[in-house]
Amino acid sequence: MTVEGAVALAAGIVAGSIALVGFGLDSAIEGFASVIIIWRFTGHRIHSAAAEDRAQKLVAVQFFLLAPYVGVESVRALAGGRHADHTLAGILLAWGSIVAMPMLGIAKQRIAEQLGSAATKGEGRQNMLCAYLAGALLVGLLGNTWFGAWWLDPAVGLLIAALAVKEGREAWRGEGCCVAVPPGAGPAPDTCDHAGCA
């Protein structure tokens, strides 16, 4: 994710692509979320319901940090008619993410079930979101390259911002994150009463 984020940010800045920059920022957020999960399962926090809740909220907050920047820049690009340049590096990166991120997300969600961690499952959902965003990004970049559809780039940026808000709200509430209770963590939380558990 570090390489993905660095390449996306560099290629996005060079090409003037807000969607690619947003994708790079999303990758940075995913990397930070992974660090949070490592923190969550270190030392005395392994069986701590409070640490689980704190990690879940920290993962959610990161989605909210991404949305305003990408949303505002996308609106500015649409309003100003700002055209992104073509970027082969961005296209190849998006394609690679479409292939790799679902495998990583599925693996993390399986581990989350074994650990009984909604925070870990939410972090795995970030990887799945990354794959969906990579697909939208690829459509935007190819549309711009092949057909001159410059507006696809900021439109994909708006999609990234909207999905970030949605995922952030669900992660904050623990929706869609039904998992078993961690050993020693006490009674089961009521997060599994929500619809949309994956």
Short mmCIF file of N, CA and C in Angstrom, two decimals, residues 37-170:
data_model
loop_
_atom_site.label_atom_id
_atom_site.label_comp_id
_atom_site.label_asym_id
_atom_site.label_seq_id
_atom_site.Cartn_x
_atom_site.Cartn_y
_atom_site.Cartn_z
N ILE A 37 -4.47 -1.41 13.38
CA ILE A 37 -4.83 -2.80 13.70
C ILE A 37 -3.66 -3.51 14.38
N ILE A 38 -2.44 -3.24 13.94
CA ILE A 38 -1.28 -3.82 14.61
C ILE A 38 -1.24 -3.34 16.07
N TRP A 39 -1.45 -2.03 16.27
CA TRP A 39 -1.51 -1.48 17.63
C TRP A 39 -2.59 -2.18 18.44
N ARG A 40 -3.74 -2.39 17.82
CA ARG A 40 -4.89 -3.00 18.51
C ARG A 40 -4.55 -4.37 19.09
N PHE A 41 -3.73 -5.13 18.37
CA PHE A 41 -3.42 -6.50 18.81
C PHE A 41 -2.01 -6.63 19.38
N THR A 42 -1.54 -5.57 20.03
CA THR A 42 -0.23 -5.59 20.67
C THR A 42 -0.41 -5.47 22.19
N GLY A 43 0.33 -6.29 22.91
CA GLY A 43 0.36 -6.20 24.37
C GLY A 43 -0.98 -6.50 25.02
N HIS A 44 -1.33 -5.70 26.03
CA HIS A 44 -2.53 -5.93 26.84
C HIS A 44 -3.83 -5.65 26.08
N ARG A 45 -3.73 -5.05 24.89
CA ARG A 45 -4.94 -4.70 24.14
C ARG A 45 -5.56 -5.89 23.41
N ILE A 46 -4.89 -7.03 23.39
CA ILE A 46 -5.36 -8.19 22.64
C ILE A 46 -6.80 -8.56 23.01
N HIS A 47 -7.14 -8.54 24.29
CA HIS A 47 -8.47 -8.94 24.74
C HIS A 47 -9.29 -7.74 25.25
N SER A 48 -8.94 -6.55 24.80
CA SER A 48 -9.58 -5.35 25.32
C SER A 48 -10.70 -4.87 24.40
N ALA A 49 -11.92 -4.86 24.93
CA ALA A 49 -13.06 -4.35 24.17
C ALA A 49 -12.91 -2.85 23.94
N ALA A 50 -12.31 -2.13 24.91
CA ALA A 50 -12.11 -0.68 24.76
C ALA A 50 -11.13 -0.39 23.63
N ALA A 51 -10.06 -1.19 23.53
CA ALA A 51 -9.08 -1.01 22.45
C ALA A 51 -9.72 -1.32 21.10
N GLU A 52 -10.58 -2.32 21.07
CA GLU A 52 -11.30 -2.66 19.83
C GLU A 52 -12.17 -1.50 19.37
N ASP A 53 -12.91 -0.92 20.33
CA ASP A 53 -13.78 0.21 19.99
C ASP A 53 -12.97 1.41 19.52
N ARG A 54 -11.86 1.68 20.19
CA ARG A 54 -11.01 2.82 19.82
C ARG A 54 -10.42 2.60 18.42
N ALA A 55 -9.96 1.38 18.14
CA ALA A 55 -9.40 1.08 16.82
C ALA A 55 -10.46 1.23 15.73
N GLN A 56 -11.66 0.76 16.02
CA GLN A 56 -12.77 0.87 15.06
C GLN A 56 -13.04 2.33 14.73
N LYS A 57 -13.06 3.19 15.75
CA LYS A 57 -13.32 4.62 15.53
C LYS A 57 -12.17 5.29 14.77
N LEU A 58 -10.93 4.92 15.09
CA LEU A 58 -9.78 5.49 14.39
C LEU A 58 -9.79 5.12 12.91
N VAL A 59 -10.16 3.89 12.60
CA VAL A 59 -10.28 3.47 11.20
C VAL A 59 -11.34 4.31 10.51
N ALA A 60 -12.46 4.55 11.19
CA ALA A 60 -13.56 5.31 10.59
C ALA A 60 -13.17 6.76 10.34
N VAL A 61 -12.46 7.37 11.28
CA VAL A 61 -12.09 8.78 11.15
C VAL A 61 -11.27 9.02 9.89
N GLN A 62 -10.46 8.05 9.52
CA GLN A 62 -9.61 8.22 8.35
C GLN A 62 -10.41 8.40 7.07
N PHE A 63 -11.55 7.74 6.99
CA PHE A 63 -12.42 7.95 5.83
C PHE A 63 -12.89 9.39 5.77
N PHE A 64 -13.21 9.95 6.94
CA PHE A 64 -13.71 11.32 6.99
C PHE A 64 -12.62 12.34 6.64
N LEU A 65 -11.36 11.99 6.86
CA LEU A 65 -10.26 12.88 6.50
C LEU A 65 -10.07 12.95 4.98
N LEU A 66 -10.35 11.87 4.31
CA LEU A 66 -10.17 11.81 2.86
C LEU A 66 -11.25 12.58 2.10
N ALA A 67 -12.48 12.46 2.53
CA ALA A 67 -13.63 12.96 1.76
C ALA A 67 -13.60 14.45 1.45
N PRO A 68 -13.35 15.35 2.42
CA PRO A 68 -13.45 16.78 2.11
C PRO A 68 -12.45 17.24 1.04
N TYR A 69 -11.21 16.81 1.16
CA TYR A 69 -10.20 17.24 0.19
C TYR A 69 -10.56 16.80 -1.22
N VAL A 70 -10.83 15.51 -1.37
CA VAL A 70 -11.12 14.98 -2.70
C VAL A 70 -12.41 15.59 -3.25
N GLY A 71 -13.42 15.75 -2.39
CA GLY A 71 -14.69 16.33 -2.85
C GLY A 71 -14.53 17.76 -3.34
N VAL A 72 -13.83 18.59 -2.55
CA VAL A 72 -13.65 20.00 -2.93
C VAL A 72 -12.82 20.12 -4.21
N GLU A 73 -11.73 19.36 -4.28
CA GLU A 73 -10.88 19.43 -5.47
C GLU A 73 -11.62 18.93 -6.72
N SER A 74 -12.46 17.95 -6.56
CA SER A 74 -13.23 17.44 -7.70
C SER A 74 -14.22 18.48 -8.21
N VAL A 75 -14.90 19.15 -7.29
CA VAL A 75 -15.84 20.20 -7.68
C VAL A 75 -15.09 21.34 -8.37
N ARG A 76 -13.93 21.71 -7.84
CA ARG A 76 -13.14 22.78 -8.46
C ARG A 76 -12.70 22.39 -9.87
N ALA A 77 -12.31 21.12 -10.05
CA ALA A 77 -11.88 20.65 -11.37
C ALA A 77 -13.04 20.66 -12.36
N LEU A 78 -14.21 20.23 -11.91
CA LEU A 78 -15.39 20.23 -12.79
C LEU A 78 -15.80 21.66 -13.15
N ALA A 79 -15.83 22.53 -12.15
CA ALA A 79 -16.26 23.91 -12.38
C ALA A 79 -15.28 24.67 -13.27
N GLY A 80 -13.99 24.38 -13.10
CA GLY A 80 -12.97 25.09 -13.87
C GLY A 80 -12.61 24.43 -15.19
N GLY A 81 -13.20 23.27 -15.46
CA GLY A 81 -12.88 22.56 -16.70
C GLY A 81 -11.43 22.11 -16.76
N ARG A 82 -10.85 21.81 -15.60
CA ARG A 82 -9.44 21.41 -15.54
C ARG A 82 -9.27 19.99 -16.08
N HIS A 83 -8.44 19.84 -17.09
CA HIS A 83 -8.23 18.55 -17.73
C HIS A 83 -6.99 17.88 -17.17
N ALA A 84 -7.13 16.62 -16.80
CA ALA A 84 -5.97 15.83 -16.37
C ALA A 84 -5.23 15.31 -17.60
N ASP A 85 -3.91 15.20 -17.49
CA ASP A 85 -3.12 14.62 -18.57
C ASP A 85 -3.28 13.10 -18.56
N HIS A 86 -2.85 12.47 -19.65
CA HIS A 86 -2.86 11.01 -19.72
C HIS A 86 -1.75 10.47 -18.83
N THR A 87 -1.98 9.33 -18.21
CA THR A 87 -0.99 8.75 -17.32
C THR A 87 -0.99 7.22 -17.40
N LEU A 88 0.02 6.69 -18.06
CA LEU A 88 0.15 5.23 -18.16
C LEU A 88 0.42 4.62 -16.79
N ALA A 89 1.24 5.30 -15.98
CA ALA A 89 1.54 4.79 -14.64
C ALA A 89 0.26 4.65 -13.82
N GLY A 90 -0.63 5.62 -13.91
CA GLY A 90 -1.90 5.56 -13.19
C GLY A 90 -2.78 4.42 -13.67
N ILE A 91 -2.82 4.21 -14.97
CA ILE A 91 -3.63 3.12 -15.54
C ILE A 91 -3.11 1.77 -15.06
N LEU A 92 -1.79 1.57 -15.12
CA LEU A 92 -1.20 0.29 -14.68
C LEU A 92 -1.41 0.08 -13.18
N LEU A 93 -1.29 1.16 -12.41
CA LEU A 93 -1.50 1.06 -10.97
C LEU A 93 -2.93 0.66 -10.64
N ALA A 94 -3.89 1.30 -11.31
CA ALA A 94 -5.30 0.97 -11.07
C ALA A 94 -5.57 -0.49 -11.41
N TRP A 95 -5.02 -0.96 -12.52
CA TRP A 95 -5.22 -2.36 -12.91
C TRP A 95 -4.64 -3.30 -11.87
N GLY A 96 -3.43 -3.02 -11.39
CA GLY A 96 -2.81 -3.86 -10.37
C GLY A 96 -3.62 -3.89 -9.08
N SER A 97 -4.19 -2.76 -8.71
CA SER A 97 -5.00 -2.69 -7.48
C SER A 97 -6.29 -3.48 -7.61
N ILE A 98 -6.87 -3.48 -8.81
CA ILE A 98 -8.09 -4.26 -9.04
C ILE A 98 -7.83 -5.74 -8.79
N VAL A 99 -6.63 -6.19 -9.13
CA VAL A 99 -6.27 -7.61 -8.97
C VAL A 99 -5.88 -7.92 -7.52
N ALA A 100 -5.03 -7.08 -6.91
CA ALA A 100 -4.43 -7.41 -5.62
C ALA A 100 -5.31 -7.09 -4.41
N MET A 101 -6.01 -5.97 -4.43
CA MET A 101 -6.73 -5.53 -3.23
C MET A 101 -7.86 -6.46 -2.78
N PRO A 102 -8.64 -7.07 -3.69
CA PRO A 102 -9.67 -8.00 -3.19
C PRO A 102 -9.07 -9.17 -2.43
N MET A 103 -7.93 -9.69 -2.89
CA MET A 103 -7.30 -10.81 -2.19
C MET A 103 -6.89 -10.40 -0.78
N LEU A 104 -6.30 -9.21 -0.66
CA LEU A 104 -5.89 -8.72 0.65
C LEU A 104 -7.09 -8.47 1.55
N GLY A 105 -8.14 -7.85 1.00
CA GLY A 105 -9.34 -7.56 1.78
C GLY A 105 -10.03 -8.82 2.29
N ILE A 106 -10.14 -9.82 1.44
CA ILE A 106 -10.78 -11.08 1.83
C ILE A 106 -9.97 -11.76 2.93
N ALA A 107 -8.64 -11.76 2.78
CA ALA A 107 -7.79 -12.38 3.80
C ALA A 107 -7.95 -11.68 5.15
N LYS A 108 -8.01 -10.35 5.15
CA LYS A 108 -8.15 -9.61 6.40
C LYS A 108 -9.52 -9.85 7.03
N GLN A 109 -10.55 -9.97 6.22
CA GLN A 109 -11.88 -10.22 6.77
C GLN A 109 -11.97 -11.62 7.37
N ARG A 110 -11.27 -12.58 6.78
CA ARG A 110 -11.25 -13.94 7.37
C ARG A 110 -10.53 -13.92 8.72
N ILE A 111 -9.40 -13.19 8.77
CA ILE A 111 -8.67 -13.08 10.03
C ILE A 111 -9.54 -12.37 11.07
N ALA A 112 -10.29 -11.36 10.64
CA ALA A 112 -11.17 -10.63 11.56
C ALA A 112 -12.19 -11.55 12.20
N GLU A 113 -12.73 -12.48 11.41
CA GLU A 113 -13.69 -13.45 11.97
C GLU A 113 -13.03 -14.32 13.04
N GLN A 114 -11.80 -14.73 12.78
CA GLN A 114 -11.10 -15.58 13.74
C GLN A 114 -10.73 -14.81 15.01
N LEU A 115 -10.39 -13.53 14.85
CA LEU A 115 -9.99 -12.71 15.99
C LEU A 115 -11.18 -12.10 16.72
N GLY A 116 -12.33 -12.05 16.05
CA GLY A 116 -13.49 -11.39 16.63
C GLY A 116 -13.31 -9.88 16.67
N SER A 117 -12.77 -9.31 15.59
CA SER A 117 -12.45 -7.89 15.58
C SER A 117 -13.19 -7.14 14.48
N ALA A 118 -14.14 -6.30 14.88
CA ALA A 118 -14.86 -5.46 13.92
C ALA A 118 -13.91 -4.44 13.31
N ALA A 119 -12.93 -3.96 14.08
CA ALA A 119 -11.97 -2.99 13.55
C ALA A 119 -11.15 -3.61 12.42
N THR A 120 -10.72 -4.85 12.60
CA THR A 120 -9.95 -5.53 11.56
C THR A 120 -10.82 -5.78 10.34
N LYS A 121 -12.07 -6.13 10.56
CA LYS A 121 -12.97 -6.36 9.43
C LYS A 121 -13.21 -5.05 8.68
N GLY A 122 -13.36 -3.95 9.42
CA GLY A 122 -13.52 -2.65 8.78
C GLY A 122 -12.29 -2.27 7.97
N GLU A 123 -11.12 -2.61 8.47
CA GLU A 123 -9.89 -2.32 7.74
C GLU A 123 -9.81 -3.17 6.48
N GLY A 124 -10.30 -4.41 6.55
CA GLY A 124 -10.36 -5.24 5.35
C GLY A 124 -11.33 -4.68 4.33
N ARG A 125 -12.40 -4.06 4.82
CA ARG A 125 -13.36 -3.43 3.91
C ARG A 125 -12.73 -2.24 3.20
N GLN A 126 -11.75 -1.59 3.84
CA GLN A 126 -11.03 -0.52 3.16
C GLN A 126 -10.31 -1.06 1.93
N ASN A 127 -9.74 -2.26 2.04
CA ASN A 127 -9.07 -2.86 0.89
C ASN A 127 -10.06 -3.18 -0.23
N MET A 128 -11.24 -3.64 0.14
CA MET A 128 -12.27 -3.91 -0.88
C MET A 128 -12.72 -2.61 -1.54
N LEU A 129 -12.88 -1.56 -0.72
CA LEU A 129 -13.24 -0.25 -1.26
C LEU A 129 -12.15 0.22 -2.23
N CYS A 130 -10.90 -0.03 -1.88
CA CYS A 130 -9.79 0.35 -2.74
C CYS A 130 -9.92 -0.32 -4.11
N ALA A 131 -10.31 -1.59 -4.12
CA ALA A 131 -10.48 -2.29 -5.40
C ALA A 131 -11.60 -1.67 -6.22
N TYR A 132 -12.72 -1.34 -5.58
CA TYR A 132 -13.83 -0.71 -6.30
C TYR A 132 -13.41 0.66 -6.84
N LEU A 133 -12.68 1.40 -6.01
CA LEU A 133 -12.22 2.71 -6.44
C LEU A 133 -11.21 2.59 -7.58
N ALA A 134 -10.39 1.55 -7.53
CA ALA A 134 -9.43 1.33 -8.61
C ALA A 134 -10.16 1.07 -9.92
N GLY A 135 -11.27 0.33 -9.85
CA GLY A 135 -12.08 0.10 -11.05
C GLY A 135 -12.65 1.39 -11.60
N ALA A 136 -13.20 2.23 -10.70
CA ALA A 136 -13.74 3.52 -11.14
C ALA A 136 -12.62 4.41 -11.67
N LEU A 137 -11.48 4.38 -11.00
CA LEU A 137 -10.33 5.17 -11.44
C LEU A 137 -9.89 4.74 -12.84
N LEU A 138 -9.84 3.44 -13.07
CA LEU A 138 -9.43 2.93 -14.38
C LEU A 138 -10.38 3.40 -15.47
N VAL A 139 -11.67 3.37 -15.19
CA VAL A 139 -12.66 3.87 -16.16
C VAL A 139 -12.41 5.34 -16.46
N GLY A 140 -12.18 6.13 -15.40
CA GLY A 140 -11.94 7.56 -15.59
C GLY A 140 -10.67 7.84 -16.38
N LEU A 141 -9.58 7.13 -16.03
CA LEU A 141 -8.31 7.37 -16.72
C LEU A 141 -8.37 6.92 -18.18
N LEU A 142 -8.99 5.76 -18.43
CA LEU A 142 -9.11 5.28 -19.81
C LEU A 142 -10.05 6.15 -20.62
N GLY A 143 -11.14 6.60 -19.99
CA GLY A 143 -12.07 7.49 -20.68
C GLY A 143 -11.40 8.79 -21.09
N ASN A 144 -10.56 9.32 -20.22
CA ASN A 144 -9.83 10.55 -20.53
C ASN A 144 -8.80 10.30 -21.64
N THR A 145 -8.10 9.16 -21.56
CA THR A 145 -7.06 8.85 -22.53
C THR A 145 -7.63 8.53 -23.91
N TRP A 146 -8.65 7.69 -23.94
CA TRP A 146 -9.17 7.22 -25.23
C TRP A 146 -10.18 8.16 -25.87
N PHE A 147 -11.00 8.79 -25.06
CA PHE A 147 -12.12 9.57 -25.61
C PHE A 147 -12.07 11.06 -25.26
N GLY A 148 -11.07 11.47 -24.49
CA GLY A 148 -10.99 12.87 -24.09
C GLY A 148 -12.07 13.27 -23.11
N ALA A 149 -12.64 12.31 -22.41
CA ALA A 149 -13.70 12.57 -21.44
C ALA A 149 -13.06 13.06 -20.14
N TRP A 150 -12.55 14.29 -20.15
CA TRP A 150 -11.80 14.86 -19.02
C TRP A 150 -12.63 14.90 -17.75
N TRP A 151 -13.94 15.06 -17.87
CA TRP A 151 -14.82 15.20 -16.71
C TRP A 151 -14.95 13.91 -15.92
N LEU A 152 -14.54 12.76 -16.50
CA LEU A 152 -14.61 11.50 -15.76
C LEU A 152 -13.66 11.51 -14.56
N ASP A 153 -12.51 12.18 -14.70
CA ASP A 153 -11.55 12.20 -13.60
C ASP A 153 -12.13 12.87 -12.35
N PRO A 154 -12.65 14.10 -12.43
CA PRO A 154 -13.24 14.68 -11.21
C PRO A 154 -14.53 13.97 -10.79
N ALA A 155 -15.26 13.37 -11.75
CA ALA A 155 -16.46 12.62 -11.38
C ALA A 155 -16.08 11.41 -10.52
N VAL A 156 -15.00 10.73 -10.89
CA VAL A 156 -14.52 9.61 -10.07
C VAL A 156 -14.05 10.13 -8.71
N GLY A 157 -13.45 11.32 -8.69
CA GLY A 157 -13.06 11.93 -7.42
C GLY A 157 -14.25 12.13 -6.50
N LEU A 158 -15.37 12.61 -7.06
CA LEU A 158 -16.58 12.78 -6.26
C LEU A 158 -17.10 11.44 -5.75
N LEU A 159 -17.00 10.41 -6.57
CA LEU A 159 -17.41 9.06 -6.15
C LEU A 159 -16.54 8.59 -4.98
N ILE A 160 -15.23 8.81 -5.08
CA ILE A 160 -14.33 8.43 -3.99
C ILE A 160 -14.72 9.15 -2.69
N ALA A 161 -15.01 10.45 -2.79
CA ALA A 161 -15.39 11.22 -1.61
C ALA A 161 -16.69 10.70 -1.00
N ALA A 162 -17.69 10.42 -1.85
CA ALA A 162 -18.98 9.94 -1.36
C ALA A 162 -18.84 8.56 -0.69
N LEU A 163 -18.09 7.67 -1.31
CA LEU A 163 -17.89 6.34 -0.72
C LEU A 163 -17.11 6.42 0.58
N ALA A 164 -16.17 7.35 0.65
CA ALA A 164 -15.40 7.51 1.89
C ALA A 164 -16.31 7.91 3.05
N VAL A 165 -17.25 8.83 2.79
CA VAL A 165 -18.19 9.24 3.84
C VAL A 165 -19.06 8.05 4.24
N LYS A 166 -19.59 7.32 3.27
CA LYS A 166 -20.45 6.16 3.55
C LYS A 166 -19.71 5.11 4.38
N GLU A 167 -18.50 4.76 3.93
CA GLU A 167 -17.72 3.75 4.64
C GLU A 167 -17.33 4.23 6.03
N GLY A 168 -17.02 5.52 6.15
CA GLY A 168 -16.67 6.06 7.45
C GLY A 168 -17.81 5.97 8.44
N ARG A 169 -19.01 6.31 7.98
CA ARG A 169 -20.20 6.23 8.86
C ARG A 169 -20.45 4.79 9.29
N GLU A 170 -20.35 3.86 8.34
CA GLU A 170 -20.60 2.45 8.69
C GLU A 170 -19.54 1.91 9.63
#
